[in-house]
Amino acid sequence: MPDLCRGTDMADNENANSSEYEEDTESEEPDSEDIGPIVITSRPQELELLKQLMTVNDKSFEELQLPPKVVRSTQKAWDSFVGVFERKEGAADSIYGAFFDAAPNLQGMFRAPRATMGLRILAGISQFVGSAHEPAQLRRHVEAIAFNHLDLDVTAPRVEIFREATMEVFDLELGALFGTRARFGLSAIMTYAGGAYIFARKEYAGRIRILLRSWNTAAKKGETVEQIEDLDSKSDDDEEEEEVAQEHVQADANLKSQDGTGKNPQLKVPTTFDEMFLFNAAVMGYANSTWMKFILEYFDPIVSNVANSYRLQEECDVLSLNLAKCKGDINLPEFKAVMLASLRSLVPKEWNSQHEVAWNWLWENVERLLRQQLGKPRAHQKALERFIGGLQQEHLTSYCRDQYKRFFQLAPSGQDFFKQSTTRLYFIAEKIVEMTVEMYRTPKKMVEELSGLGLRHVGYGVPTELFSPYVTSAVEVIRGMTTDDHTQTAFAWSLTLIAKIMVRTLVEGSTVVMQAINTNIEKNLKKAIAVAPRGKRAMELLNITVGTQSISPLYWAIESGSLVCAQAMIEDLLTIRADRDNYYFGADALFTRHPEVIKKLSSSAPSLLDPLLEGLIWRSRVISNGYRRVNCYCKHLMQDVDGNHHQALQWLVEYGNPVMISQFTVVLVADLMWTRLVAYHFLLGRCYFLFTLCLAVTSQSFLSIPSAMHRSETLEANIVVFICRVFLYLGSMCKILYTQIRSFVADCKSGAIDRTYYIPIPQYLFSLQSGGNFMLFWLLVGMCTTEPLWRCGAFSTTEDHIIFSTHCQSVLDDGTKRVYSMFSCLAILLYWTLLLDFSIFSMHISAYVLVFGRVLSEVALFIMALVFLVISYSTAIMALEHELLDFADFGTWLLSLTQMSLAMFPQVYYQEFEKEANLLVVVIAFVLIVSVILVNLLVAQLNQAYQHVYTDMQGYARLNRASVIVTTLEGISAKRWARFLQGMKFDERLEFNEGDVGLPGGVQIMEPAATNIVTVDSIRRFGGSSAVAMPWPEEDDSMEDRFDRLEKLIMTSVKKMGKSRKSKKKDGGSSNILSTLGGEASSDGSGSGGSD
Ligand code: HEM
């Protein structure tokens, strides 16, 4: 009897359970009428049938008919098994553990975290057992889960392993309660399901092909436009259909306008799947079903990943979160109807019954996956929000502590990644908790963010295996904090989805280059990139895209401080490589991917600026007439992708490094811009200023007559002075006011305000020109308000005065003329000072002016010390008793001591001091300190400062010119700029050597051969295949590599010699090395010792 109900695999348990089976059968005698289609007429037949059921059947997928008594026993045993555990998680864990331990080599198949995966397996088997009495229902359940196994390599032996593992757990937990019927039932169900998975995999491969091919036609290409047009023209014949068509168009318009596109749909024939879908949805009366658009958005990833159940589940999960945001009923079959109608229109030629079956099958599965979650996310979100909102800080802290503790227990290697401070770790853990709620709130945004986060984890070098224990630990700790089922499920589900998305990003983003960057070893990076196809080599260093998010390995290397690798990457990108057909140079790729790379480097890794700028230069090895060709690929430092001027120069000016601005490429760029474009513009702009200066000097210096000269005014001079001054006030003062207001407003808007000693100062005032203009403006205002012209009011010639007089008695009497003349004097000085920016025409003069400016601070120190001494000595002398009446007050002493310091004090007064010995001593002490110490100190300071500044003098001059170029460029018209670019001929290829036409994007100059000695051509040329998909052939080993190999060889030889010596001692053989090696070789049987 016992044999009867067991398959061959169960033979081992036979004896153990025979008695109990007998009890079972005694109490529940099989009734052939109850059994259904499988009619068991006799015991041998029954045995045969049961044996069949124990064999994995992957040839067909029919309904499984089990005897009712077997079903009942199985369901009872299942309930008892689940009931053994306090919570279903316990049961889930024990089954998962059994699976996991039974086949260590299959553990990779379980990609979800243990807590989640276990529950899923439990739910699946539970569903099967629960529906075992309804074969059709059971088949549907098994088919649904088979869909999730499409990308897993399920085989008959593996099914048996899992089945036996389950039996063992049941034996363990239920003992004698696990009867033979139940054992048979459960085994049969599991065998049936396993066979179905294998069958589905084979069977569905064809369907998947059909799906993908037809989707490609429908969604990507829109090749079938003509067909749609045909359909339209046919419908024209029929009036009724025409009306319908108009309705379609109207409905489409409604749908589109809801969509926010606002375009006139009558002008557009639907060519893509989305357009056709919206059109059909409108026609079929679903114009208001906004939820369809959500599905439509995810439809492409869903179909494209039909064969990847893991990803399909992920897409459906995210979609279900989005659908939860829709108001109103969601009727999924409606989507299917519109979908099929759209596909039929877009794939009319190939469409057949197989397509119908395949798309129906896909949709059924998608619908099933969606239904699992439909309606749940809102409740989950509420439960989770309530729970997290109610958490106190101490609860959160204890969660974080327990979570990491548990995680490190589950995965000790996790500690190698979480080495940060506890506060940082807690911060991350809290952030992750927040993310679980955020996933429900804004799923779309979160998916984007998670891709980015996943890519950052690629940078942290996190292995994917650690995600599962991480989620398990978090879920376990949350379970300990709440008993609410909703909250637990909501948290676990959300975190699992998050981890799933991150793991996928991690897998897609973990390129060998990223792994090499994490080591920060140049050799590793070179090895990693060596295998890249030559056509894609540059992009492998610059871009990794996952979904809508991308990460740049180069930027990652910079940000994570792997500067060795970053430098190697820049050097690799800017190495010119060539096969017979093409030149390869990564400058275009680099600047297109990172137009702001100069800014990035100057702020984050200035040491890499030099390799970058150097990499843009190629120097020929060939010398002709004492000159060599130099190609400088500077296009991307001059123009951006839109053809406007590039900000590279501005960033270098902001970086403010005189060495970097003097780099060959930068100098060339700046000089080209200056000589060909900016210098002329600059001069043109300054002409007006020059003219104003001339007017100012004429009216204020040459034609104004000082009162002391007692000359009379002339009519002509007065008219000229009047015109000049009116021009100064209107043309200069008002213009300066206008530019100052503009700059002020711009700085205020952009918040460019500095606080110096708590005084807010707009940044524009810190430039010499703007600051000088600001002061000039106020001096001109002073001149205008005290202007003698207005005060004399002589606007016509009378007997007393001539027209435009500035020397009337009233202004002389009230002293305003003097005030005016002070303003005028200072304004003229300022005008001349502002003229100094003309010095940038010559780097030499500019450098001199800059040095002058830079050493001024030393002079300021001297003046400060002098003022201090003058005041202190003046007050000290005032305290002295003396008889010199001319030197009785403080002011006289201030003036006298200042004059003495500057050697302007009249000699005669010194003789007077001789009468007062004490006074003389103090004066001598003062003169001694000032002229011997202070003045010489000043000379020494100036000397030192000059030497310090001198080395970078040219660099500062270049910085100054570059900043003028940058500001002048802003005012240059687009037309002029375009003409300048045209003149640069960046699209013309530059010759490397005669007849060897190379790469475009630069300028060629001839350089005296002695300036830079070049002995090796920097272009790496390779023979062999010139296919773009081929990697570059391996280059010659570096010296370092050769030394490494030599070192290894020596080490192994030494080891072998050591070994053989020992064995020789044992053998008592001779000391001859050769014989030793030979002996070893023969004893090893390898012979390698000898050859080494
Ligand atoms: C569901 C799984 C996970 C989520 C949602 C997650 C999320 C985060 C977040 C939000 C950060 C903050 C910093 C940033 O934005 O880059 C972070 C940092 C980090 N994570 Fe994860 N993480 C997960 C799993 C893991 C695992 C399993 C490891 C490795 C054992 C890991 C290692 C790291 C490391 C090393 C950092 C950098 C810490 C730092 O220096 O700032 N993460 N993670």
PDB file of N, CA and C in Angstrom, residues 613-655:
ATOM      1  N   LEU A 613      44.853  70.810 -20.851  1.00  0.00           N
ATOM      2  CA  LEU A 613      45.228  71.831 -21.843  1.00  0.00           C
ATOM      3  C   LEU A 613      46.407  71.352 -22.684  1.00  0.00           C
ATOM      4  N   GLU A 614      47.318  70.628 -22.051  1.00  0.00           N
ATOM      5  CA  GLU A 614      48.463  70.073 -22.801  1.00  0.00           C
ATOM      6  C   GLU A 614      47.987  69.072 -23.852  1.00  0.00           C
ATOM      7  N   GLY A 615      46.950  68.318 -23.469  1.00  0.00           N
ATOM      8  CA  GLY A 615      46.439  67.278 -24.366  1.00  0.00           C
ATOM      9  C   GLY A 615      45.853  67.840 -25.649  1.00  0.00           C
ATOM     10  N   LEU A 616      45.557  69.119 -25.657  1.00  0.00           N
ATOM     11  CA  LEU A 616      44.948  69.711 -26.859  1.00  0.00           C
ATOM     12  C   LEU A 616      45.999  70.142 -27.880  1.00  0.00           C
ATOM     13  N   ILE A 617      47.270  69.902 -27.543  1.00  0.00           N
ATOM     14  CA  ILE A 617      48.339  70.341 -28.449  1.00  0.00           C
ATOM     15  C   ILE A 617      49.008  69.129 -29.084  1.00  0.00           C
ATOM     16  N   TRP A 618      49.266  69.243 -30.336  1.00  0.00           N
ATOM     17  CA  TRP A 618      50.103  68.221 -30.983  1.00  0.00           C
ATOM     18  C   TRP A 618      51.278  68.945 -31.635  1.00  0.00           C
ATOM     19  N   ARG A 619      52.496  68.428 -31.411  1.00  0.00           N
ATOM     20  CA  ARG A 619      53.695  69.030 -32.017  1.00  0.00           C
ATOM     21  C   ARG A 619      54.338  68.022 -32.951  1.00  0.00           C
ATOM     22  N   SER A 620      54.699  68.476 -34.098  1.00  0.00           N
ATOM     23  CA  SER A 620      55.306  67.569 -35.073  1.00  0.00           C
ATOM     24  C   SER A 620      56.747  67.257 -34.685  1.00  0.00           C
ATOM     25  N   ARG A 621      57.149  66.072 -35.078  1.00  0.00           N
ATOM     26  CA  ARG A 621      58.545  65.690 -34.826  1.00  0.00           C
ATOM     27  C   ARG A 621      59.415  66.202 -35.972  1.00  0.00           C
ATOM     28  N   VAL A 622      58.732  66.455 -37.096  1.00  0.00           N
ATOM     29  CA  VAL A 622      59.465  66.837 -38.314  1.00  0.00           C
ATOM     30  C   VAL A 622      59.718  68.346 -38.297  1.00  0.00           C
ATOM     31  N   ILE A 623      60.970  68.712 -38.630  1.00  0.00           N
ATOM     32  CA  ILE A 623      61.331  70.137 -38.641  1.00  0.00           C
ATOM     33  C   ILE A 623      61.551  70.545 -40.092  1.00  0.00           C
ATOM     34  N   SER A 624      60.992  71.695 -40.439  1.00  0.00           N
ATOM     35  CA  SER A 624      61.285  72.174 -41.792  1.00  0.00           C
ATOM     36  C   SER A 624      61.630  73.656 -41.700  1.00  0.00           C
ATOM     37  N   ASN A 625      62.749  74.013 -42.241  1.00  0.00           N
ATOM     38  CA  ASN A 625      63.304  75.390 -42.190  1.00  0.00           C
ATOM     39  C   ASN A 625      63.395  75.914 -40.768  1.00  0.00           C
ATOM     40  N   GLY A 626      63.745  75.068 -39.856  1.00  0.00           N
ATOM     41  CA  GLY A 626      63.920  75.506 -38.469  1.00  0.00           C
ATOM     42  C   GLY A 626      62.601  75.648 -37.702  1.00  0.00           C
ATOM     43  N   TYR A 627      61.495  75.280 -38.324  1.00  0.00           N
ATOM     44  CA  TYR A 627      60.179  75.386 -37.666  1.00  0.00           C
ATOM     45  C   TYR A 627      59.486  74.026 -37.631  1.00  0.00           C
ATOM     46  N   ARG A 628      58.623  73.858 -36.661  1.00  0.00           N
ATOM     47  CA  ARG A 628      57.809  72.634 -36.621  1.00  0.00           C
ATOM     48  C   ARG A 628      56.330  73.027 -36.568  1.00  0.00           C
ATOM     49  N   ARG A 629      55.476  72.119 -37.107  1.00  0.00           N
ATOM     50  CA  ARG A 629      54.033  72.373 -37.055  1.00  0.00           C
ATOM     51  C   ARG A 629      53.530  72.122 -35.639  1.00  0.00           C
ATOM     52  N   VAL A 630      52.623  72.983 -35.219  1.00  0.00           N
ATOM     53  CA  VAL A 630      51.942  72.742 -33.940  1.00  0.00           C
ATOM     54  C   VAL A 630      50.440  72.876 -34.192  1.00  0.00           C
ATOM     55  N   ASN A 631      49.715  71.797 -33.931  1.00  0.00           N
ATOM     56  CA  ASN A 631      48.249  71.864 -34.043  1.00  0.00           C
ATOM     57  C   ASN A 631      47.676  72.037 -32.652  1.00  0.00           C
ATOM     58  N   CYS A 632      46.878  73.064 -32.512  1.00  0.00           N
ATOM     59  CA  CYS A 632      46.252  73.261 -31.199  1.00  0.00           C
ATOM     60  C   CYS A 632      44.735  73.132 -31.368  1.00  0.00           C
ATOM     61  N   TYR A 633      44.178  72.088 -30.747  1.00  0.00           N
ATOM     62  CA  TYR A 633      42.743  71.819 -30.938  1.00  0.00           C
ATOM     63  C   TYR A 633      41.935  72.607 -29.911  1.00  0.00           C
ATOM     64  N   CYS A 634      41.799  73.883 -30.232  1.00  0.00           N
ATOM     65  CA  CYS A 634      41.240  74.800 -29.238  1.00  0.00           C
ATOM     66  C   CYS A 634      39.799  75.202 -29.540  1.00  0.00           C
ATOM     67  N   LYS A 635      39.182  74.533 -30.492  1.00  0.00           N
ATOM     68  CA  LYS A 635      37.804  74.910 -30.868  1.00  0.00           C
ATOM     69  C   LYS A 635      36.880  74.981 -29.654  1.00  0.00           C
ATOM     70  N   HIS A 636      36.993  73.979 -28.802  1.00  0.00           N
ATOM     71  CA  HIS A 636      36.044  73.912 -27.683  1.00  0.00           C
ATOM     72  C   HIS A 636      36.373  74.889 -26.562  1.00  0.00           C
ATOM     73  N   LEU A 637      37.486  75.574 -26.689  1.00  0.00           N
ATOM     74  CA  LEU A 637      37.761  76.622 -25.698  1.00  0.00           C
ATOM     75  C   LEU A 637      37.235  77.952 -26.217  1.00  0.00           C
ATOM     76  N   MET A 638      36.867  77.969 -27.488  1.00  0.00           N
ATOM     77  CA  MET A 638      36.391  79.227 -28.070  1.00  0.00           C
ATOM     78  C   MET A 638      34.878  79.227 -28.281  1.00  0.00           C
ATOM     79  N   GLN A 639      34.361  78.130 -28.806  1.00  0.00           N
ATOM     80  CA  GLN A 639      32.920  78.122 -29.095  1.00  0.00           C
ATOM     81  C   GLN A 639      32.227  76.976 -28.379  1.00  0.00           C
ATOM     82  N   ASP A 640      30.972  77.241 -27.965  1.00  0.00           N
ATOM     83  CA  ASP A 640      30.223  76.160 -27.326  1.00  0.00           C
ATOM     84  C   ASP A 640      29.427  75.392 -28.378  1.00  0.00           C
ATOM     85  N   VAL A 641      28.602  74.455 -27.925  1.00  0.00           N
ATOM     86  CA  VAL A 641      27.895  73.603 -28.903  1.00  0.00           C
ATOM     87  C   VAL A 641      26.964  74.401 -29.802  1.00  0.00           C
ATOM     88  N   ASP A 642      26.461  75.542 -29.287  1.00  0.00           N
ATOM     89  CA  ASP A 642      25.549  76.343 -30.109  1.00  0.00           C
ATOM     90  C   ASP A 642      26.295  77.350 -30.969  1.00  0.00           C
ATOM     91  N   GLY A 643      27.600  77.338 -30.908  1.00  0.00           N
ATOM     92  CA  GLY A 643      28.385  78.270 -31.719  1.00  0.00           C
ATOM     93  C   GLY A 643      28.584  79.619 -31.050  1.00  0.00           C
ATOM     94  N   ASN A 644      28.110  79.777 -29.820  1.00  0.00           N
ATOM     95  CA  ASN A 644      28.370  81.045 -29.097  1.00  0.00           C
ATOM     96  C   ASN A 644      29.747  80.980 -28.468  1.00  0.00           C
ATOM     97  N   HIS A 645      30.196  82.148 -27.948  1.00  0.00           N
ATOM     98  CA  HIS A 645      31.542  82.078 -27.364  1.00  0.00           C
ATOM     99  C   HIS A 645      31.521  81.281 -26.070  1.00  0.00           C
ATOM    100  N   HIS A 646      32.584  80.523 -25.889  1.00  0.00           N
ATOM    101  CA  HIS A 646      32.674  79.593 -24.760  1.00  0.00           C
ATOM    102  C   HIS A 646      33.112  80.341 -23.509  1.00  0.00           C
ATOM    103  N   GLN A 647      32.676  79.817 -22.357  1.00  0.00           N
ATOM    104  CA  GLN A 647      33.031  80.493 -21.101  1.00  0.00           C
ATOM    105  C   GLN A 647      34.375  80.024 -20.539  1.00  0.00           C
ATOM    106  N   ALA A 648      35.056  79.152 -21.286  1.00  0.00           N
ATOM    107  CA  ALA A 648      36.295  78.564 -20.748  1.00  0.00           C
ATOM    108  C   ALA A 648      37.256  79.651 -20.257  1.00  0.00           C
ATOM    109  N   LEU A 649      37.428  80.694 -21.065  1.00  0.00           N
ATOM    110  CA  LEU A 649      38.380  81.744 -20.705  1.00  0.00           C
ATOM    111  C   LEU A 649      37.923  82.455 -19.429  1.00  0.00           C
ATOM    112  N   GLN A 650      36.604  82.669 -19.366  1.00  0.00           N
ATOM    113  CA  GLN A 650      36.067  83.340 -18.173  1.00  0.00           C
ATOM    114  C   GLN A 650      36.347  82.504 -16.918  1.00  0.00           C
ATOM    115  N   TRP A 651      36.178  81.193 -17.027  1.00  0.00           N
ATOM    116  CA  TRP A 651      36.424  80.327 -15.863  1.00  0.00           C
ATOM    117  C   TRP A 651      37.894  80.367 -15.463  1.00  0.00           C
ATOM    118  N   LEU A 652      38.751  80.431 -16.477  1.00  0.00           N
ATOM    119  CA  LEU A 652      40.180  80.495 -16.152  1.00  0.00           C
ATOM    120  C   LEU A 652      40.514  81.832 -15.492  1.00  0.00           C
ATOM    121  N   VAL A 653      39.826  82.897 -15.923  1.00  0.00           N
ATOM    122  CA  VAL A 653      40.045  84.209 -15.289  1.00  0.00           C
ATOM    123  C   VAL A 653      39.559  84.141 -13.847  1.00  0.00           C
ATOM    124  N   GLU A 654      38.384  83.518 -13.650  1.00  0.00           N
ATOM    125  CA  GLU A 654      37.856  83.412 -12.288  1.00  0.00           C
ATOM    126  C   GLU A 654      38.770  82.559 -11.412  1.00  0.00           C
ATOM    127  N   TYR A 655      39.369  81.566 -12.004  1.00  0.00           N
ATOM    128  CA  TYR A 655      40.309  80.721 -11.252  1.00  0.00           C
ATOM    129  C   TYR A 655      41.519  81.555 -10.807  1.00  0.00           C
TER     130      TYR A 655
END
